[in-house]
Short mmCIF file of C-alpha atoms in Angstrom, two decimals:
data_model
loop_
_atom_site.label_atom_id
_atom_site.label_comp_id
_atom_site.label_asym_id
_atom_site.label_seq_id
_atom_site.Cartn_x
_atom_site.Cartn_y
_atom_site.Cartn_z
CA MET A 259 62.98 99.17 55.25
CA ILE A 260 60.52 97.96 52.63
CA ASN A 261 58.79 94.60 52.31
CA VAL A 262 58.26 93.62 48.66
CA VAL A 263 55.42 91.10 48.53
CA GLY A 264 55.46 88.81 45.50
CA LEU A 265 58.76 87.82 43.90
CA GLY A 266 57.70 86.96 40.36
CA TYR A 267 58.48 88.66 37.07
CA ILE A 268 57.79 92.12 38.51
CA GLY A 269 58.39 91.85 42.24
CA LEU A 270 61.81 90.25 42.09
CA PRO A 271 63.47 92.77 39.73
CA THR A 272 61.85 95.61 41.67
CA ALA A 273 63.12 94.29 45.01
CA LEU A 274 66.60 93.78 43.58
CA MET A 275 66.66 97.27 42.10
CA PHE A 276 65.72 98.89 45.42
CA ALA A 277 68.26 96.83 47.33
CA SER A 278 71.10 97.42 44.88
CA HIS A 279 70.53 101.16 45.30
CA GLY A 280 70.89 101.12 49.07
CA VAL A 281 67.32 100.55 50.25
CA GLU A 282 66.92 97.91 52.98
CA VAL A 283 64.66 95.23 51.46
CA ILE A 284 63.00 92.02 52.54
CA GLY A 285 61.37 90.13 49.68
CA THR A 286 58.41 87.94 50.60
CA ASP A 287 56.68 85.20 48.63
CA TYR A 288 54.30 82.46 49.77
CA ASN A 289 56.16 79.99 47.52
CA LYS A 290 58.74 78.54 49.91
CA SER A 291 60.56 76.72 47.12
CA LEU A 292 61.03 80.00 45.25
CA VAL A 293 62.28 81.69 48.43
CA ASP A 294 64.69 78.84 49.08
CA THR A 295 66.07 79.16 45.54
CA LEU A 296 66.71 82.87 46.07
CA LYS A 297 68.30 82.24 49.45
CA ALA A 298 70.60 79.75 47.73
CA GLY A 299 71.85 82.54 45.50
CA LYS A 300 69.96 81.68 42.31
CA THR A 301 67.43 83.68 40.31
CA THR A 302 64.15 82.05 39.31
CA PHE A 303 63.83 83.11 35.67
CA GLU A 304 66.07 84.26 32.85
CA GLU A 305 66.34 87.97 32.13
CA ASP A 306 69.11 90.06 30.66
CA GLY A 307 71.08 91.68 33.49
CA LEU A 308 69.06 90.04 36.27
CA ASP A 309 71.87 87.86 37.62
CA GLU A 310 74.19 90.86 37.88
CA LEU A 311 71.48 92.86 39.62
CA PHE A 312 70.85 89.93 41.97
CA ARG A 313 74.51 89.80 42.98
CA ALA A 314 74.56 93.55 43.61
CA ALA A 315 71.41 93.31 45.77
CA VAL A 316 72.82 90.41 47.78
CA GLU A 317 75.99 92.37 48.44
CA LYS A 318 73.83 95.20 49.78
CA GLY A 319 72.03 92.82 52.14
CA ILE A 320 68.67 91.93 50.56
CA ARG A 321 66.84 89.20 52.45
CA PHE A 322 64.16 86.74 51.35
CA SER A 323 61.37 85.17 53.39
CA ASP A 324 58.02 83.42 53.10
CA GLU A 325 56.78 85.56 56.01
CA TYR A 326 55.52 89.14 56.03
CA VAL A 327 57.46 91.56 58.22
CA SER A 328 56.58 94.62 60.28
CA THR A 329 57.76 97.77 58.55
CA ASP A 330 56.43 101.14 57.42
CA MET A 331 56.51 100.53 53.64
CA TYR A 332 55.10 97.64 51.59
CA ILE A 333 55.13 97.05 47.85
CA VAL A 334 52.60 94.52 46.58
CA ALA A 335 53.55 92.85 43.29
CA VAL A 336 51.44 89.70 43.29
CA PRO A 337 49.65 88.26 40.20
CA THR A 338 46.30 89.60 38.99
CA PRO A 339 44.86 86.90 36.71
CA TYR A 340 41.64 87.47 34.86
CA ASP A 341 38.66 85.18 34.50
CA LYS A 342 38.49 84.12 30.86
CA ALA A 343 34.73 83.71 31.03
CA SER A 344 33.77 87.02 32.64
CA LYS A 345 36.86 88.92 31.37
CA LYS A 346 37.22 90.50 34.80
CA VAL A 347 40.35 90.79 36.91
CA ASP A 348 40.76 88.46 39.87
CA ALA A 349 41.92 90.76 42.67
CA GLY A 350 42.03 87.93 45.17
CA PHE A 351 45.82 87.73 45.37
CA VAL A 352 46.11 91.48 45.93
CA ALA A 353 43.37 91.52 48.57
CA LYS A 354 44.88 88.53 50.38
CA ALA A 355 48.34 90.13 50.38
CA VAL A 356 46.91 93.33 51.88
CA GLU A 357 45.02 91.34 54.51
CA ARG A 358 48.27 89.61 55.51
CA ILE A 359 50.08 92.95 55.64
CA MET A 360 47.40 94.34 57.97
CA GLU A 361 48.17 91.53 60.42
CA VAL A 362 51.77 92.65 60.94
CA CYS A 363 52.10 96.30 59.89
CA PRO A 364 52.37 99.21 62.33
CA ARG A 365 50.02 102.19 62.21
CA GLY A 366 51.25 104.78 59.77
CA ALA A 367 52.46 102.23 57.21
CA THR A 368 52.14 102.84 53.46
CA VAL A 369 50.99 100.08 51.13
CA VAL A 370 51.96 100.52 47.47
CA VAL A 371 50.19 98.27 44.97
CA GLU A 372 52.39 97.61 41.93
CA SER A 373 50.24 94.83 40.51
CA THR A 374 48.33 95.82 37.38
CA VAL A 375 44.66 96.06 38.26
CA SER A 376 41.48 97.22 36.56
CA PRO A 377 40.27 100.75 37.36
CA GLY A 378 38.47 100.77 40.71
CA THR A 379 40.12 97.61 42.07
CA ILE A 380 41.79 99.40 44.97
CA ASP A 381 38.46 100.99 45.93
CA LYS A 382 36.58 97.70 45.65
CA TYR A 383 39.06 95.29 47.22
CA VAL A 384 42.05 96.94 48.86
CA ARG A 385 40.33 99.62 50.92
CA PRO A 386 37.80 97.14 52.36
CA ALA A 387 40.66 94.76 53.25
CA VAL A 388 42.34 97.55 55.21
CA GLU A 389 39.18 98.78 56.91
CA ALA A 390 38.13 95.24 57.85
CA LYS A 391 41.17 95.11 60.13
CA GLY A 392 40.05 98.26 61.95
CA PHE A 393 42.44 100.71 60.27
CA ALA A 394 41.42 104.17 59.07
CA ILE A 395 42.76 104.87 55.58
CA GLY A 396 44.62 108.15 55.45
CA GLU A 397 45.25 108.09 59.17
CA ASP A 398 46.41 104.62 60.22
CA ILE A 399 47.27 103.23 56.76
CA HIS A 400 48.18 105.04 53.55
CA LEU A 401 47.59 103.65 50.06
CA ALA A 402 49.30 104.23 46.73
CA HIS A 403 49.40 102.65 43.30
CA ALA A 404 52.63 102.52 41.27
CA PRO A 405 51.96 100.24 38.27
CA GLU A 406 54.99 98.69 36.62
CA ARG A 407 55.90 99.61 33.06
CA ILE A 408 58.57 97.08 32.13
CA ILE A 409 58.81 94.41 29.45
CA PRO A 410 60.46 91.00 29.72
CA GLY A 411 63.76 90.98 27.89
CA ASN A 412 64.59 94.54 28.92
CA MET A 413 63.34 94.70 32.51
CA VAL A 414 66.48 95.92 34.23
CA TYR A 415 67.05 98.79 31.81
CA GLU A 416 63.40 99.86 31.79
CA LEU A 417 63.08 99.75 35.58
CA LYS A 418 65.80 102.36 35.73
CA HIS A 419 64.97 104.51 32.72
CA ASN A 420 61.20 104.37 32.09
CA SER A 421 58.90 107.03 33.47
CA ARG A 422 56.51 105.97 36.21
CA THR A 423 53.07 106.92 37.46
CA ILE A 424 52.27 107.05 41.17
CA GLY A 425 48.71 107.44 42.37
CA ALA A 426 48.04 108.35 45.99
CA ASP A 427 45.25 109.70 48.16
CA SER A 428 47.34 112.70 49.20
CA ARG A 429 50.19 114.70 47.75
CA GLU A 430 52.25 114.04 50.87
CA ILE A 431 52.07 110.26 50.45
CA GLY A 432 52.63 110.56 46.72
CA GLU A 433 55.84 112.52 47.32
CA LYS A 434 56.97 109.95 49.90
CA VAL A 435 56.53 107.09 47.44
CA LYS A 436 58.10 109.15 44.66
CA ALA A 437 61.18 109.72 46.81
CA LEU A 438 61.47 105.97 47.35
CA TYR A 439 61.31 105.13 43.64
CA SER A 440 63.69 107.98 42.86
CA SER A 441 66.38 105.93 44.58
CA PHE A 442 66.79 104.07 41.29
CA CYS A 443 64.38 105.50 38.70
CA ASP A 444 65.93 108.06 36.35
CA GLY A 445 62.71 108.52 34.36
CA GLU A 446 60.04 111.13 35.07
CA ILE A 447 57.78 110.18 37.97
CA VAL A 448 54.27 111.60 37.59
CA LEU A 449 51.97 112.00 40.60
CA THR A 450 48.21 111.62 40.30
CA ASP A 451 45.28 110.00 42.11
CA ILE A 452 44.92 106.24 42.49
CA ARG A 453 42.00 105.75 40.07
CA THR A 454 43.82 107.64 37.32
CA ALA A 455 46.99 105.60 37.89
CA GLU A 456 44.97 102.38 37.62
CA MET A 457 43.32 103.53 34.39
CA THR A 458 46.51 104.87 32.83
CA LYS A 459 48.35 101.56 33.03
CA VAL A 460 45.48 99.62 31.48
CA VAL A 461 45.02 102.24 28.76
CA GLU A 462 48.71 102.06 27.81
CA ASN A 463 48.56 98.34 27.12
CA THR A 464 45.15 98.58 25.48
CA TYR A 465 46.48 101.18 23.05
CA ARG A 466 49.25 98.81 22.01
CA ASP A 467 46.82 95.91 21.66
CA ILE A 468 44.60 97.92 19.32
CA ASN A 469 47.57 98.92 17.16
CA ILE A 470 48.67 95.29 16.89
CA ALA A 471 45.11 94.28 15.99
CA PHE A 472 45.12 96.73 13.07
CA ALA A 473 48.30 95.14 11.70
CA ASN A 474 46.88 91.63 12.17
CA GLU A 475 43.61 92.50 10.49
CA LEU A 476 45.55 94.09 7.63
CA ALA A 477 47.50 90.82 7.27
CA LYS A 478 44.23 88.91 6.92
CA ILE A 479 42.91 91.36 4.34
CA CYS A 480 46.09 91.18 2.30
CA ARG A 481 46.20 87.38 2.49
CA SER A 482 42.63 87.17 1.18
CA ASP A 483 43.66 89.08 -1.97
CA ASN A 484 47.21 87.73 -2.33
CA MET A 485 48.97 90.97 -1.43
CA ASP A 486 52.21 91.42 0.52
CA VAL A 487 51.23 93.00 3.84
CA TYR A 488 54.85 93.71 4.75
CA GLU A 489 55.49 95.68 1.57
CA ILE A 490 52.29 97.62 2.09
CA ILE A 491 53.24 98.45 5.67
CA ARG A 492 56.78 99.41 4.61
CA ILE A 493 55.49 101.91 2.07
CA ALA A 494 52.66 103.26 4.24
CA ASN A 495 55.10 103.89 7.09
CA LYS A 496 57.04 106.31 4.94
CA HIS A 497 54.20 108.77 5.65
CA PRO A 498 55.42 111.01 8.50
CA ARG A 499 52.32 110.38 10.62
CA VAL A 500 51.90 106.65 10.00
CA ASN A 501 53.57 103.93 12.09
CA ILE A 502 51.90 100.57 11.47
CA LEU A 503 53.26 97.70 13.51
CA SER A 504 54.13 94.26 12.13
CA PRO A 505 51.52 91.50 12.22
CA GLY A 506 52.26 88.34 14.14
CA PRO A 507 50.87 84.98 15.29
CA GLY A 508 49.00 86.51 18.23
CA VAL A 509 49.56 88.54 21.37
CA GLY A 510 51.01 86.96 24.49
CA GLY A 511 52.48 87.95 27.82
CA HIS A 512 50.64 89.05 30.92
CA CYS A 513 50.08 92.68 29.93
CA ILE A 514 48.93 93.41 26.38
CA SER A 515 46.94 90.20 26.05
CA VAL A 516 45.25 90.58 29.45
CA ASP A 517 44.84 94.21 30.47
CA PRO A 518 42.35 95.17 27.71
CA TRP A 519 39.97 92.52 29.02
CA PHE A 520 39.80 94.50 32.28
CA LEU A 521 38.11 97.32 30.40
CA VAL A 522 35.90 94.95 28.40
CA GLY A 523 34.77 93.24 31.59
CA ASP A 524 34.22 96.44 33.56
CA TYR A 525 32.63 98.48 30.77
CA PRO A 526 30.51 96.09 28.68
CA GLY A 527 28.82 97.82 25.78
CA LEU A 528 31.27 100.73 25.89
CA ALA A 529 34.62 99.09 25.13
CA ASN A 530 33.64 98.15 21.59
CA ILE A 531 36.87 98.89 19.68
CA ILE A 532 38.82 97.29 22.51
CA LEU A 533 36.70 94.14 22.31
CA SER A 534 37.08 93.94 18.53
CA ALA A 535 40.84 94.30 18.83
CA ARG A 536 41.00 91.54 21.43
CA LYS A 537 38.97 89.21 19.20
CA ILE A 538 41.23 89.90 16.23
CA ASN A 539 44.41 89.24 18.18
CA ASP A 540 42.96 86.16 19.84
CA SER A 541 42.03 84.81 16.40
CA MET A 542 45.59 84.89 15.06
CA PRO A 543 46.74 81.48 16.39
CA ASP A 544 43.87 79.84 14.48
CA PHE A 545 44.73 81.95 11.42
CA VAL A 546 48.28 80.58 11.57
CA LEU A 547 46.91 77.05 11.84
CA GLU A 548 44.88 77.66 8.69
CA ARG A 549 48.04 78.86 6.92
CA ILE A 550 49.87 75.71 8.07
CA HIS A 551 47.11 73.53 6.67
CA THR A 552 47.18 75.35 3.31
CA ILE A 553 50.97 75.17 3.06
CA MET A 554 50.96 71.46 3.92
CA LYS A 555 48.53 70.80 1.05
CA GLU A 556 50.57 72.89 -1.39
CA ASN A 557 53.74 70.99 -0.49
CA LYS A 558 52.10 67.56 -0.20
CA ILE A 559 53.02 67.21 3.48
CA THR A 560 50.46 64.76 4.82
CA ASP A 561 51.93 63.97 8.25
CA VAL A 562 51.45 66.64 10.92
CA GLY A 563 54.36 64.98 12.70
CA ARG A 564 56.66 66.53 10.07
CA VAL A 565 55.55 70.02 11.12
CA GLY A 566 57.64 71.88 13.69
CA LEU A 567 56.80 74.96 15.72
CA TYR A 568 59.85 77.07 16.55
CA GLY A 569 59.17 79.09 19.70
CA LEU A 570 57.07 78.55 22.81
CA THR A 571 57.64 81.86 24.58
CA TYR A 572 55.45 84.86 23.87
CA LYS A 573 58.34 87.02 22.62
CA GLU A 574 61.97 86.77 21.59
CA ASN A 575 64.89 86.04 23.91
CA VAL A 576 62.90 85.46 27.12
CA ASP A 577 61.64 82.35 28.93
CA ASP A 578 58.17 83.77 29.60
CA ILE A 579 55.45 81.50 28.17
CA ARG A 580 52.43 83.29 29.65
CA GLU A 581 49.57 83.52 27.12
CA SER A 582 51.98 82.60 24.31
CA PRO A 583 50.51 82.23 20.80
CA ALA A 584 52.30 78.88 20.42
CA LEU A 585 50.51 77.44 23.45
CA GLN A 586 47.23 78.87 22.20
CA MET A 587 47.82 77.10 18.88
CA LEU A 588 48.58 73.81 20.59
CA GLU A 589 45.44 74.11 22.71
CA SER A 590 43.39 74.72 19.58
CA MET A 591 44.96 71.72 17.84
CA ASP A 592 44.25 69.54 20.86
CA ARG A 593 40.59 70.59 20.73
CA HIS A 594 40.50 69.39 17.13
CA LEU A 595 42.43 66.20 17.96
CA CYS A 596 45.22 67.00 15.49
CA GLY A 597 48.11 68.19 17.62
CA GLY A 598 49.47 65.00 19.09
CA GLN A 599 52.48 64.57 16.81
CA ILE A 600 53.52 68.12 15.95
CA LYS A 601 57.09 68.93 16.98
CA VAL A 602 57.97 71.89 19.20
CA TYR A 603 61.26 73.56 20.15
CA ASP A 604 62.32 76.64 22.08
CA PRO A 605 65.87 77.29 23.31
CA TYR A 606 64.59 79.27 26.31
CA VAL A 607 62.20 76.60 27.64
CA ALA A 608 64.37 74.01 29.39
CA ARG A 609 61.66 71.89 30.99
CA ASP A 610 59.14 69.80 29.09
CA ILE A 611 55.79 71.56 29.05
CA VAL A 612 54.20 70.04 25.90
CA LEU A 613 54.34 66.78 23.98
CA ASN A 614 57.11 66.22 21.43
CA GLN A 615 59.21 69.06 22.79
CA TYR A 616 62.81 69.16 21.63
CA HIS A 617 65.81 70.71 23.36
CA ASN A 618 68.27 70.84 20.46
CA LEU A 619 67.83 72.88 17.30
CA ASP A 620 69.59 70.45 14.98
CA ALA A 621 67.62 67.46 16.23
CA PHE A 622 64.40 69.43 15.88
CA LEU A 623 65.13 70.48 12.31
CA GLN A 624 66.17 66.98 11.32
CA ASP A 625 62.72 65.63 12.22
CA VAL A 626 60.56 68.23 10.43
CA ASP A 627 59.83 69.32 6.86
CA LEU A 628 57.76 72.42 7.59
CA VAL A 629 59.17 74.91 10.11
CA VAL A 630 56.79 77.51 11.55
CA LEU A 631 58.70 80.46 12.99
CA LEU A 632 56.60 81.77 15.87
CA VAL A 633 59.28 83.62 17.85
CA GLY A 634 62.27 85.61 16.59
CA HIS A 635 64.89 84.39 19.05
CA ASP A 636 68.43 85.47 18.22
CA GLU A 637 69.32 81.79 17.94
CA ILE A 638 67.23 81.22 14.83
CA LYS A 639 68.22 84.54 13.28
CA GLU A 640 71.85 83.46 13.56
CA ASN A 641 71.14 80.01 12.09
CA MET A 642 68.94 80.76 9.09
CA ASP A 643 71.29 78.70 6.88
CA LYS A 644 70.10 75.60 8.72
CA LEU A 645 66.61 76.18 7.31
CA GLN A 646 67.78 75.65 3.74
CA GLY A 647 65.71 72.93 2.10
CA LYS A 648 62.84 73.27 4.60
CA VAL A 649 59.39 74.61 3.91
CA ILE A 650 59.15 77.75 6.08
CA LEU A 651 56.19 79.70 7.40
CA ASP A 652 57.56 82.90 8.90
CA THR A 653 55.06 84.66 11.17
CA ARG A 654 57.61 87.22 12.44
CA HIS A 655 59.12 88.55 9.18
CA ILE A 656 62.64 87.47 10.09
CA CYS A 657 63.45 84.91 7.37
CA PHE A 658 64.29 86.02 3.83
CA LEU A 659 65.22 82.71 2.23
CA ASP A 660 63.67 82.14 -1.19
CA GLY A 661 60.26 80.53 -1.06
CA THR A 662 59.48 81.49 2.52
CA TYR A 663 55.76 81.66 3.25
CA ARG A 664 54.40 84.54 5.34
CA LEU A 665 51.17 85.40 7.13
#
């Protein structure tokens, strides 16, 4: 039996995947309301294929609790926020989860940390939490790190098909954890040491962040000289060794926008390209606001209340708003006391989280003159005809109506 600790965006799909493939699972979360929702047979966020996976796991006997249980295998998938001032990871949730596990686990148990952490976190925080309870690591308690590699919107598929990295103190424990994940993972599972596994996950997301930053900086350069960045990228990408990404309004989510800061915080003075990339990507929401201001002047739109932001989530077809560029833009507008009347709509965000939030596309469009496309949800792609007659700023390169403004 395994105890999956933390039932959020990563822990819940992971627990369901294990259970649906015949592993006995108890999912634990300190949030009793969340646990009660799961016990009532409902998932806690929207994700393609998650409801079907949930039903399969329930049929196989998955259980949910707000208590830790005694077993020989734990998977920790709790949040790892970072401090925006110091740019360092907050390992408090991970350390606390391990401390709680030590209170109930038997000797010989294995603790697998799935949470994304900065390199050295397990040495600095997890090992001391184990040893503080009187356990000898490698004898009484075994540690491993198996960072997730999935993306919202395609979690269920990627859990099954993506390759994985497992770091462990010994080959024996690594093989034990590998065998567990092999119950559902069809991708290659690579064994290494814990520090390398920590670093590899952060490097993967940092690589993507840097590539996005190049595209965003290129968009700024092209805008300054009135060139079409999308045409330039299209032609450049015909080179067999060039693959430039598309620019956008910023980088959101809890991976690409966060993980590079781990390296900046831990290696100040060394992570120079990484820091520059982060600054570029973090500057994009303000760049979009500047474009909105310019377009309003060109079209004689004087009331910010006639401007509408389409999209609150950080990417298309998910309900995940973590670090979303739209929210960053609204925060920036609030700082400048100019965001009070702007309209906002997202089909995936059912509850009100900002002022002037709409829950119907037609009503939203009726009340705005300038539509800013921040997220490429399928809904808007299938309803482009409804944008006829509107001034459009397309930050995702999805609208091809005449007169559309771009980054």
